[in-house]
Amino acid sequence: MIVNDRITAYIQSLDAGNGPLLDSIEEEALADCVPIIRRETSAFLKTLIALKRPQSILEVGTAVGYSALLMSRVMPENCRITTIEKYEKRIPAAREHFKMAGEEGRITLLEGDADDLLAGLKGQTFDLVFMDAAKGQYLHWLPMILELMPEGGVLISDNVLQDGDIVESRFAVERRNRTIHSRMRRYLYELKHRQGLETAIIPIGDGVAVSTKYTER
Ligand code: SAM
């Protein structure tokens, strides 16, 4: 936990939920140990979508479609979401959930590895990108993602503080997590130092980075 448990519990206790369908998808996902966006992060994500009013959204990491459906609740009517997932077991569940929500027309699920699929999106633009897949790949995907964003486009990267591990020395982190740890540190450094990108790192949920692309004068 990055934030005091009592503060998190209090913030969560204020949450009004997201309607019966989404609440049941969330409950089922948690019971099945499917990693989905945390409650306090989802409120932040929805607020950013409502503020930005994007016409097109790209999500990397669909899982069972929970966060895509959350976004669809607050995005403008004519906005479209493209979401990418490679885990075959989760794809039918996501499709079913999009259908149940009546959102198959506005949400397109691309099946496969983001490594291959991102390159295929070249030429399209996305006003907002939600990055929520393999944490060790964020840095590698960044140039491709930025190419897909117009000036003023927003990139939201989830789980960037790794439950607080990010501040630990490499040697204090479990050996199997060390590669992800060092890649995430490099990713955050890049987000904060790359020209033409303004980034705030917010200690909410598991840590969220919000970046905006702009032209430097
Ligand atoms: N955004 C979802 C939500 O909050 O409802 C949760 C996404 S979950 C944290 C991450 C998902 O990314 C997993 O379902 C995983 O299979 C997928 N994933 C990981 N690496 C990927 C890759 N290289 N290409 C496509 N999907 C990937």
PDB file of C-alpha atoms and ligand atoms in Angstrom:
ATOM      1  CA  MET A   1       0.000   0.000   0.000  1.00  0.00           C
ATOM      2  CA  ILE A   2       1.308   3.439  -0.925  1.00  0.00           C
ATOM      3  CA  VAL A   3      -1.349   5.347   0.960  1.00  0.00           C
ATOM      4  CA  ASN A   4      -2.400   4.845   4.569  1.00  0.00           C
ATOM      5  CA  ASP A   5      -4.930   1.952   4.687  1.00  0.00           C
ATOM      6  CA  ARG A   6      -7.503   3.927   6.663  1.00  0.00           C
ATOM      7  CA  ILE A   7      -7.442   6.793   4.170  1.00  0.00           C
ATOM      8  CA  THR A   8      -7.881   4.329   1.292  1.00  0.00           C
ATOM      9  CA  ALA A   9     -10.743   2.564   3.116  1.00  0.00           C
ATOM     10  CA  TYR A  10     -12.424   5.901   3.790  1.00  0.00           C
ATOM     11  CA  ILE A  11     -12.130   7.032   0.152  1.00  0.00           C
ATOM     12  CA  GLN A  12     -13.475   3.679  -1.005  1.00  0.00           C
ATOM     13  CA  SER A  13     -16.390   3.909   1.442  1.00  0.00           C
ATOM     14  CA  LEU A  14     -17.533   7.091  -0.338  1.00  0.00           C
ATOM     15  CA  ASP A  15     -17.659   5.386  -3.726  1.00  0.00           C
ATOM     16  CA  ALA A  16     -21.192   5.185  -5.120  1.00  0.00           C
ATOM     17  CA  GLY A  17     -20.372   2.147  -7.285  1.00  0.00           C
ATOM     18  CA  ASN A  18     -20.724   1.894 -11.043  1.00  0.00           C
ATOM     19  CA  GLY A  19     -24.138   0.313 -11.504  1.00  0.00           C
ATOM     20  CA  PRO A  20     -25.197  -3.341 -11.104  1.00  0.00           C
ATOM     21  CA  LEU A  21     -23.452  -4.728 -14.221  1.00  0.00           C
ATOM     22  CA  LEU A  22     -20.058  -3.161 -13.605  1.00  0.00           C
ATOM     23  CA  ASP A  23     -20.224  -3.867  -9.898  1.00  0.00           C
ATOM     24  CA  SER A  24     -20.890  -7.541 -10.600  1.00  0.00           C
ATOM     25  CA  ILE A  25     -18.054  -7.708 -13.194  1.00  0.00           C
ATOM     26  CA  GLU A  26     -15.757  -6.154 -10.599  1.00  0.00           C
ATOM     27  CA  GLU A  27     -16.864  -8.601  -7.901  1.00  0.00           C
ATOM     28  CA  GLU A  28     -16.415 -11.602 -10.196  1.00  0.00           C
ATOM     29  CA  ALA A  29     -13.000 -10.397 -11.373  1.00  0.00           C
ATOM     30  CA  LEU A  30     -11.784  -9.951  -7.815  1.00  0.00           C
ATOM     31  CA  ALA A  31     -13.112 -13.395  -6.844  1.00  0.00           C
ATOM     32  CA  ASP A  32     -11.285 -14.928  -9.850  1.00  0.00           C
ATOM     33  CA  CYS A  33      -8.064 -13.021  -9.074  1.00  0.00           C
ATOM     34  CA  VAL A  34      -8.223 -11.118 -12.371  1.00  0.00           C
ATOM     35  CA  PRO A  35      -6.118  -7.970 -11.869  1.00  0.00           C
ATOM     36  CA  ILE A  36      -8.411  -5.000 -12.481  1.00  0.00           C
ATOM     37  CA  ILE A  37      -8.124  -1.313 -11.757  1.00  0.00           C
ATOM     38  CA  ARG A  38      -8.480  -0.396  -8.085  1.00  0.00           C
ATOM     39  CA  ARG A  39     -11.577   1.496  -6.895  1.00  0.00           C
ATOM     40  CA  GLU A  40      -9.820   4.741  -6.053  1.00  0.00           C
ATOM     41  CA  THR A  41      -7.876   4.634  -9.341  1.00  0.00           C
ATOM     42  CA  SER A  42     -11.060   3.997 -11.290  1.00  0.00           C
ATOM     43  CA  ALA A  43     -12.642   7.170  -9.878  1.00  0.00           C
ATOM     44  CA  PHE A  44      -9.525   9.077 -10.954  1.00  0.00           C
ATOM     45  CA  LEU A  45      -9.604   7.532 -14.437  1.00  0.00           C
ATOM     46  CA  LYS A  46     -13.288   8.342 -14.918  1.00  0.00           C
ATOM     47  CA  THR A  47     -12.699  11.924 -13.787  1.00  0.00           C
ATOM     48  CA  LEU A  48      -9.867  12.365 -16.292  1.00  0.00           C
ATOM     49  CA  ILE A  49     -12.023  10.969 -19.105  1.00  0.00           C
ATOM     50  CA  ALA A  50     -14.920  13.265 -18.206  1.00  0.00           C
ATOM     51  CA  LEU A  51     -12.487  16.209 -18.114  1.00  0.00           C
ATOM     52  CA  LYS A  52     -10.643  15.417 -21.339  1.00  0.00           C
ATOM     53  CA  ARG A  53     -13.726  14.376 -23.334  1.00  0.00           C
ATOM     54  CA  PRO A  54     -11.708  12.256 -25.806  1.00  0.00           C
ATOM     55  CA  GLN A  55     -12.975  11.191 -29.218  1.00  0.00           C
ATOM     56  CA  SER A  56     -10.798   8.086 -29.241  1.00  0.00           C
ATOM     57  CA  ILE A  57      -9.257   5.992 -26.484  1.00  0.00           C
ATOM     58  CA  LEU A  58      -6.624   3.269 -26.639  1.00  0.00           C
ATOM     59  CA  GLU A  59      -6.301   0.807 -23.785  1.00  0.00           C
ATOM     60  CA  VAL A  60      -3.412  -1.621 -23.514  1.00  0.00           C
ATOM     61  CA  GLY A  61      -4.549  -4.472 -21.239  1.00  0.00           C
ATOM     62  CA  THR A  62      -8.283  -5.284 -21.415  1.00  0.00           C
ATOM     63  CA  ALA A  63      -8.410  -8.225 -18.988  1.00  0.00           C
ATOM     64  CA  VAL A  64     -12.194  -8.907 -18.754  1.00  0.00           C
ATOM     65  CA  GLY A  65     -13.209  -5.466 -19.995  1.00  0.00           C
ATOM     66  CA  TYR A  66     -13.890  -3.808 -16.653  1.00  0.00           C
ATOM     67  CA  SER A  67     -11.878  -0.593 -17.123  1.00  0.00           C
ATOM     68  CA  ALA A  68     -12.975  -0.225 -20.771  1.00  0.00           C
ATOM     69  CA  LEU A  69     -16.593  -0.315 -19.611  1.00  0.00           C
ATOM     70  CA  LEU A  70     -15.833   2.148 -16.830  1.00  0.00           C
ATOM     71  CA  MET A  71     -14.387   4.561 -19.386  1.00  0.00           C
ATOM     72  CA  SER A  72     -17.356   4.042 -21.706  1.00  0.00           C
ATOM     73  CA  ARG A  73     -19.690   5.269 -18.947  1.00  0.00           C
ATOM     74  CA  VAL A  74     -18.197   8.751 -18.902  1.00  0.00           C
ATOM     75  CA  MET A  75     -16.776   9.252 -22.407  1.00  0.00           C
ATOM     76  CA  PRO A  76     -18.669  11.326 -25.013  1.00  0.00           C
ATOM     77  CA  GLU A  77     -21.322   9.481 -27.019  1.00  0.00           C
ATOM     78  CA  ASN A  78     -19.273   9.498 -30.247  1.00  0.00           C
ATOM     79  CA  CYS A  79     -16.016   8.357 -28.605  1.00  0.00           C
ATOM     80  CA  ARG A  80     -14.601   4.937 -29.504  1.00  0.00           C
ATOM     81  CA  ILE A  81     -12.323   2.658 -27.486  1.00  0.00           C
ATOM     82  CA  THR A  82      -9.753   0.290 -28.961  1.00  0.00           C
ATOM     83  CA  THR A  83      -8.508  -2.168 -26.363  1.00  0.00           C
ATOM     84  CA  ILE A  84      -5.759  -4.790 -26.616  1.00  0.00           C
ATOM     85  CA  GLU A  85      -5.543  -8.144 -24.829  1.00  0.00           C
ATOM     86  CA  LYS A  86      -3.376 -11.187 -25.469  1.00  0.00           C
ATOM     87  CA  TYR A  87      -4.558 -13.658 -22.809  1.00  0.00           C
ATOM     88  CA  GLU A  88      -6.946 -15.969 -24.662  1.00  0.00           C
ATOM     89  CA  LYS A  89      -8.865 -17.005 -21.565  1.00  0.00           C
ATOM     90  CA  ARG A  90      -9.890 -13.413 -20.798  1.00  0.00           C
ATOM     91  CA  ILE A  91     -10.951 -12.387 -24.308  1.00  0.00           C
ATOM     92  CA  PRO A  92     -14.349 -14.218 -24.444  1.00  0.00           C
ATOM     93  CA  ALA A  93     -15.269 -12.819 -21.018  1.00  0.00           C
ATOM     94  CA  ALA A  94     -14.403  -9.284 -22.146  1.00  0.00           C
ATOM     95  CA  ARG A  95     -16.460  -9.693 -25.338  1.00  0.00           C
ATOM     96  CA  GLU A  96     -19.393 -11.035 -23.352  1.00  0.00           C
ATOM     97  CA  HIS A  97     -19.214  -8.101 -20.934  1.00  0.00           C
ATOM     98  CA  PHE A  98     -19.115  -5.563 -23.794  1.00  0.00           C
ATOM     99  CA  LYS A  99     -22.194  -7.250 -25.257  1.00  0.00           C
ATOM    100  CA  MET A 100     -24.048  -7.296 -21.941  1.00  0.00           C
ATOM    101  CA  ALA A 101     -23.362  -3.570 -21.583  1.00  0.00           C
ATOM    102  CA  GLY A 102     -24.509  -2.905 -25.181  1.00  0.00           C
ATOM    103  CA  GLU A 103     -21.080  -1.422 -25.934  1.00  0.00           C
ATOM    104  CA  GLU A 104     -19.815  -3.731 -28.730  1.00  0.00           C
ATOM    105  CA  GLY A 105     -20.383  -0.881 -31.189  1.00  0.00           C
ATOM    106  CA  ARG A 106     -18.150   1.551 -29.324  1.00  0.00           C
ATOM    107  CA  ILE A 107     -15.458  -0.813 -28.022  1.00  0.00           C
ATOM    108  CA  THR A 108     -13.169  -2.739 -30.375  1.00  0.00           C
ATOM    109  CA  LEU A 109     -11.130  -5.536 -28.847  1.00  0.00           C
ATOM    110  CA  LEU A 110      -7.889  -6.368 -30.635  1.00  0.00           C
ATOM    111  CA  GLU A 111      -6.629  -9.834 -29.792  1.00  0.00           C
ATOM    112  CA  GLY A 112      -2.904 -10.408 -29.571  1.00  0.00           C
ATOM    113  CA  ASP A 113       0.334  -9.050 -28.220  1.00  0.00           C
ATOM    114  CA  ALA A 114       0.548  -5.278 -27.905  1.00  0.00           C
ATOM    115  CA  ASP A 115       4.076  -5.555 -29.282  1.00  0.00           C
ATOM    116  CA  ASP A 116       2.642  -6.495 -32.695  1.00  0.00           C
ATOM    117  CA  LEU A 117      -0.679  -4.681 -32.525  1.00  0.00           C
ATOM    118  CA  LEU A 118       0.638  -1.235 -31.570  1.00  0.00           C
ATOM    119  CA  ALA A 119       2.748  -1.099 -34.716  1.00  0.00           C
ATOM    120  CA  GLY A 120      -0.382  -1.898 -36.755  1.00  0.00           C
ATOM    121  CA  LEU A 121      -2.204   1.141 -35.340  1.00  0.00           C
ATOM    122  CA  LYS A 122       0.245   3.535 -36.990  1.00  0.00           C
ATOM    123  CA  GLY A 123      -1.636   6.338 -38.735  1.00  0.00           C
ATOM    124  CA  GLN A 124      -4.469   6.368 -36.198  1.00  0.00           C
ATOM    125  CA  THR A 125      -4.647   8.869 -33.351  1.00  0.00           C
ATOM    126  CA  PHE A 126      -5.876   8.417 -29.808  1.00  0.00           C
ATOM    127  CA  ASP A 127      -6.686  11.377 -27.581  1.00  0.00           C
ATOM    128  CA  LEU A 128      -6.251   9.294 -24.479  1.00  0.00           C
ATOM    129  CA  VAL A 129      -4.253   6.135 -23.825  1.00  0.00           C
ATOM    130  CA  PHE A 130      -4.674   3.938 -20.765  1.00  0.00           C
ATOM    131  CA  MET A 131      -1.593   1.787 -20.295  1.00  0.00           C
ATOM    132  CA  ASP A 132      -2.383  -1.169 -18.032  1.00  0.00           C
ATOM    133  CA  ALA A 133      -0.590  -4.277 -19.284  1.00  0.00           C
ATOM    134  CA  ALA A 134       2.878  -5.822 -18.747  1.00  0.00           C
ATOM    135  CA  LYS A 135       4.696  -3.282 -16.562  1.00  0.00           C
ATOM    136  CA  GLY A 136       8.101  -4.297 -17.875  1.00  0.00           C
ATOM    137  CA  GLN A 137       7.065  -3.292 -21.410  1.00  0.00           C
ATOM    138  CA  TYR A 138       5.890   0.265 -20.757  1.00  0.00           C
ATOM    139  CA  LEU A 139       9.256   1.793 -21.647  1.00  0.00           C
ATOM    140  CA  HIS A 140       9.515  -0.257 -24.828  1.00  0.00           C
ATOM    141  CA  TRP A 141       5.986   0.730 -25.932  1.00  0.00           C
ATOM    142  CA  LEU A 142       6.333   4.425 -25.086  1.00  0.00           C
ATOM    143  CA  PRO A 143       7.668   5.707 -28.462  1.00  0.00           C
ATOM    144  CA  MET A 144       4.941   3.819 -30.357  1.00  0.00           C
ATOM    145  CA  ILE A 145       2.253   5.117 -28.005  1.00  0.00           C
ATOM    146  CA  LEU A 146       3.452   8.719 -28.257  1.00  0.00           C
ATOM    147  CA  GLU A 147       3.360   8.504 -32.042  1.00  0.00           C
ATOM    148  CA  LEU A 148      -0.316   7.636 -31.807  1.00  0.00           C
ATOM    149  CA  MET A 149      -1.141  10.667 -29.637  1.00  0.00           C
ATOM    150  CA  PRO A 150      -1.873  14.186 -30.929  1.00  0.00           C
ATOM    151  CA  GLU A 151      -0.655  17.286 -29.119  1.00  0.00           C
ATOM    152  CA  GLY A 152      -2.764  17.578 -25.963  1.00  0.00           C
ATOM    153  CA  GLY A 153      -3.175  13.811 -25.887  1.00  0.00           C
ATOM    154  CA  VAL A 154      -3.113  12.188 -22.455  1.00  0.00           C
ATOM    155  CA  LEU A 155      -1.291   9.024 -21.429  1.00  0.00           C
ATOM    156  CA  ILE A 156      -2.354   7.395 -18.175  1.00  0.00           C
ATOM    157  CA  SER A 157      -0.023   4.659 -16.913  1.00  0.00           C
ATOM    158  CA  ASP A 158      -1.226   2.467 -14.037  1.00  0.00           C
ATOM    159  CA  ASN A 159       0.726   0.558 -11.372  1.00  0.00           C
ATOM    160  CA  VAL A 160       3.817   2.688 -11.688  1.00  0.00           C
ATOM    161  CA  LEU A 161       4.728   2.711  -7.995  1.00  0.00           C
ATOM    162  CA  GLN A 162       4.594  -1.079  -7.608  1.00  0.00           C
ATOM    163  CA  ASP A 163       3.056  -1.120  -4.150  1.00  0.00           C
ATOM    164  CA  GLY A 164       5.845   1.127  -2.927  1.00  0.00           C
ATOM    165  CA  ASP A 165       8.666  -1.152  -4.135  1.00  0.00           C
ATOM    166  CA  ILE A 166       9.743   1.533  -6.589  1.00  0.00           C
ATOM    167  CA  VAL A 167      11.500   3.523  -3.855  1.00  0.00           C
ATOM    168  CA  GLU A 168      13.450   0.485  -2.619  1.00  0.00           C
ATOM    169  CA  SER A 169      16.950  -0.282  -3.760  1.00  0.00           C
ATOM    170  CA  ARG A 170      17.193  -2.965  -6.416  1.00  0.00           C
ATOM    171  CA  PHE A 171      18.613  -5.372  -3.830  1.00  0.00           C
ATOM    172  CA  ALA A 172      15.713  -4.935  -1.416  1.00  0.00           C
ATOM    173  CA  VAL A 173      13.289  -6.057  -4.135  1.00  0.00           C
ATOM    174  CA  GLU A 174      12.616  -9.778  -4.657  1.00  0.00           C
ATOM    175  CA  ARG A 175      15.007 -11.128  -7.269  1.00  0.00           C
ATOM    176  CA  ARG A 176      12.184 -12.086  -9.694  1.00  0.00           C
ATOM    177  CA  ASN A 177      10.866  -8.489  -9.623  1.00  0.00           C
ATOM    178  CA  ARG A 178      14.191  -6.743 -10.217  1.00  0.00           C
ATOM    179  CA  THR A 179      13.941  -6.410 -13.986  1.00  0.00           C
ATOM    180  CA  ILE A 180      10.468  -4.870 -13.781  1.00  0.00           C
ATOM    181  CA  HIS A 181      11.660  -2.626 -10.945  1.00  0.00           C
ATOM    182  CA  SER A 182      14.552  -1.189 -12.929  1.00  0.00           C
ATOM    183  CA  ARG A 183      12.496  -0.881 -16.124  1.00  0.00           C
ATOM    184  CA  MET A 184       9.733   0.970 -14.284  1.00  0.00           C
ATOM    185  CA  ARG A 185      12.248   3.368 -12.763  1.00  0.00           C
ATOM    186  CA  ARG A 186      13.644   4.064 -16.232  1.00  0.00           C
ATOM    187  CA  TYR A 187      10.102   4.507 -17.565  1.00  0.00           C
ATOM    188  CA  LEU A 188       9.235   7.090 -14.901  1.00  0.00           C
ATOM    189  CA  TYR A 189      12.526   8.896 -15.497  1.00  0.00           C
ATOM    190  CA  GLU A 190      11.722   9.010 -19.207  1.00  0.00           C
ATOM    191  CA  LEU A 191       8.189  10.306 -18.596  1.00  0.00           C
ATOM    192  CA  LYS A 192       9.577  13.085 -16.414  1.00  0.00           C
ATOM    193  CA  HIS A 193      12.502  14.064 -18.669  1.00  0.00           C
ATOM    194  CA  ARG A 194      11.322  13.508 -22.211  1.00  0.00           C
ATOM    195  CA  GLN A 195      10.966  16.708 -24.228  1.00  0.00           C
ATOM    196  CA  GLY A 196       7.404  17.586 -25.107  1.00  0.00           C
ATOM    197  CA  LEU A 197       5.894  15.523 -22.307  1.00  0.00           C
ATOM    198  CA  GLU A 198       4.561  16.862 -19.012  1.00  0.00           C
ATOM    199  CA  THR A 199       4.010  14.202 -16.356  1.00  0.00           C
ATOM    200  CA  ALA A 200       2.592  14.070 -12.846  1.00  0.00           C
ATOM    201  CA  ILE A 201       3.075  10.909 -10.796  1.00  0.00           C
ATOM    202  CA  ILE A 202       0.143  10.463  -8.439  1.00  0.00           C
ATOM    203  CA  PRO A 203       0.371   8.174  -5.392  1.00  0.00           C
ATOM    204  CA  ILE A 204      -3.135   6.767  -5.729  1.00  0.00           C
ATOM    205  CA  GLY A 205      -3.991   3.062  -5.881  1.00  0.00           C
ATOM    206  CA  ASP A 206      -0.790   1.430  -7.054  1.00  0.00           C
ATOM    207  CA  GLY A 207       0.540   4.714  -8.484  1.00  0.00           C
ATOM    208  CA  VAL A 208      -0.653   6.427 -11.659  1.00  0.00           C
ATOM    209  CA  ALA A 209       1.377   8.599 -14.034  1.00  0.00           C
ATOM    210  CA  VAL A 210      -0.559  11.165 -16.063  1.00  0.00           C
ATOM    211  CA  SER A 211       1.357  12.567 -19.029  1.00  0.00           C
ATOM    212  CA  THR A 212       0.367  15.132 -21.633  1.00  0.00           C
ATOM    213  CA  LYS A 213       2.021  15.655 -24.959  1.00  0.00           C
ATOM    214  CA  TYR A 214       2.699  19.290 -25.860  1.00  0.00           C
ATOM    215  CA  THR A 215       4.949  21.305 -28.136  1.00  0.00           C
ATOM    216  CA  GLU A 216       7.765  23.085 -26.315  1.00  0.00           C
ATOM    217  CA  ARG A 217       8.381  26.728 -27.210  1.00  0.00           C
TER     218      ARG A 217
HETATM  219  N1  SAM B   1      -7.319  -2.703 -17.599  1.00  0.00           N
HETATM  220  C1  SAM B   1      -7.923  -3.871 -16.974  1.00  0.00           C
HETATM  221  C2  SAM B   1      -8.962  -3.428 -15.962  1.00  0.00           C
HETATM  222  O1  SAM B   1      -8.630  -2.599 -15.100  1.00  0.00           O
HETATM  223  O2  SAM B   1     -10.104  -3.932 -16.026  1.00  0.00           O
HETATM  224  C3  SAM B   1      -6.877  -4.727 -16.270  1.00  0.00           C
HETATM  225  C4  SAM B   1      -5.727  -5.118 -17.117  1.00  0.00           C
HETATM  226  S1  SAM B   1      -4.663  -6.272 -16.319  1.00  0.00           S
HETATM  227  C5  SAM B   1      -3.917  -5.314 -15.086  1.00  0.00           C
HETATM  228  C6  SAM B   1      -3.410  -6.417 -17.514  1.00  0.00           C
HETATM  229  C7  SAM B   1      -3.803  -7.217 -18.739  1.00  0.00           C
HETATM  230  O3  SAM B   1      -2.824  -6.977 -19.749  1.00  0.00           O
HETATM  231  C8  SAM B   1      -3.825  -8.723 -18.501  1.00  0.00           C
HETATM  232  O4  SAM B   1      -5.102  -9.252 -18.789  1.00  0.00           O
HETATM  233  C9  SAM B   1      -2.765  -9.266 -19.444  1.00  0.00           C
HETATM  234  O5  SAM B   1      -3.105 -10.493 -20.045  1.00  0.00           O
HETATM  235  C10 SAM B   1      -2.646  -8.154 -20.487  1.00  0.00           C
HETATM  236  N2  SAM B   1      -1.341  -8.095 -21.136  1.00  0.00           N
HETATM  237  C11 SAM B   1      -0.126  -8.185 -20.529  1.00  0.00           C
HETATM  238  N3  SAM B   1       0.846  -8.063 -21.442  1.00  0.00           N
HETATM  239  C12 SAM B   1       0.259  -7.890 -22.640  1.00  0.00           C
HETATM  240  C13 SAM B   1       0.745  -7.733 -23.956  1.00  0.00           C
HETATM  241  N4  SAM B   1       2.059  -7.735 -24.225  1.00  0.00           N
HETATM  242  N5  SAM B   1      -0.140  -7.576 -24.952  1.00  0.00           N
HETATM  243  C14 SAM B   1      -1.488  -7.584 -24.700  1.00  0.00           C
HETATM  244  N6  SAM B   1      -1.994  -7.751 -23.469  1.00  0.00           N
HETATM  245  C15 SAM B   1      -1.146  -7.900 -22.454  1.00  0.00           C
END
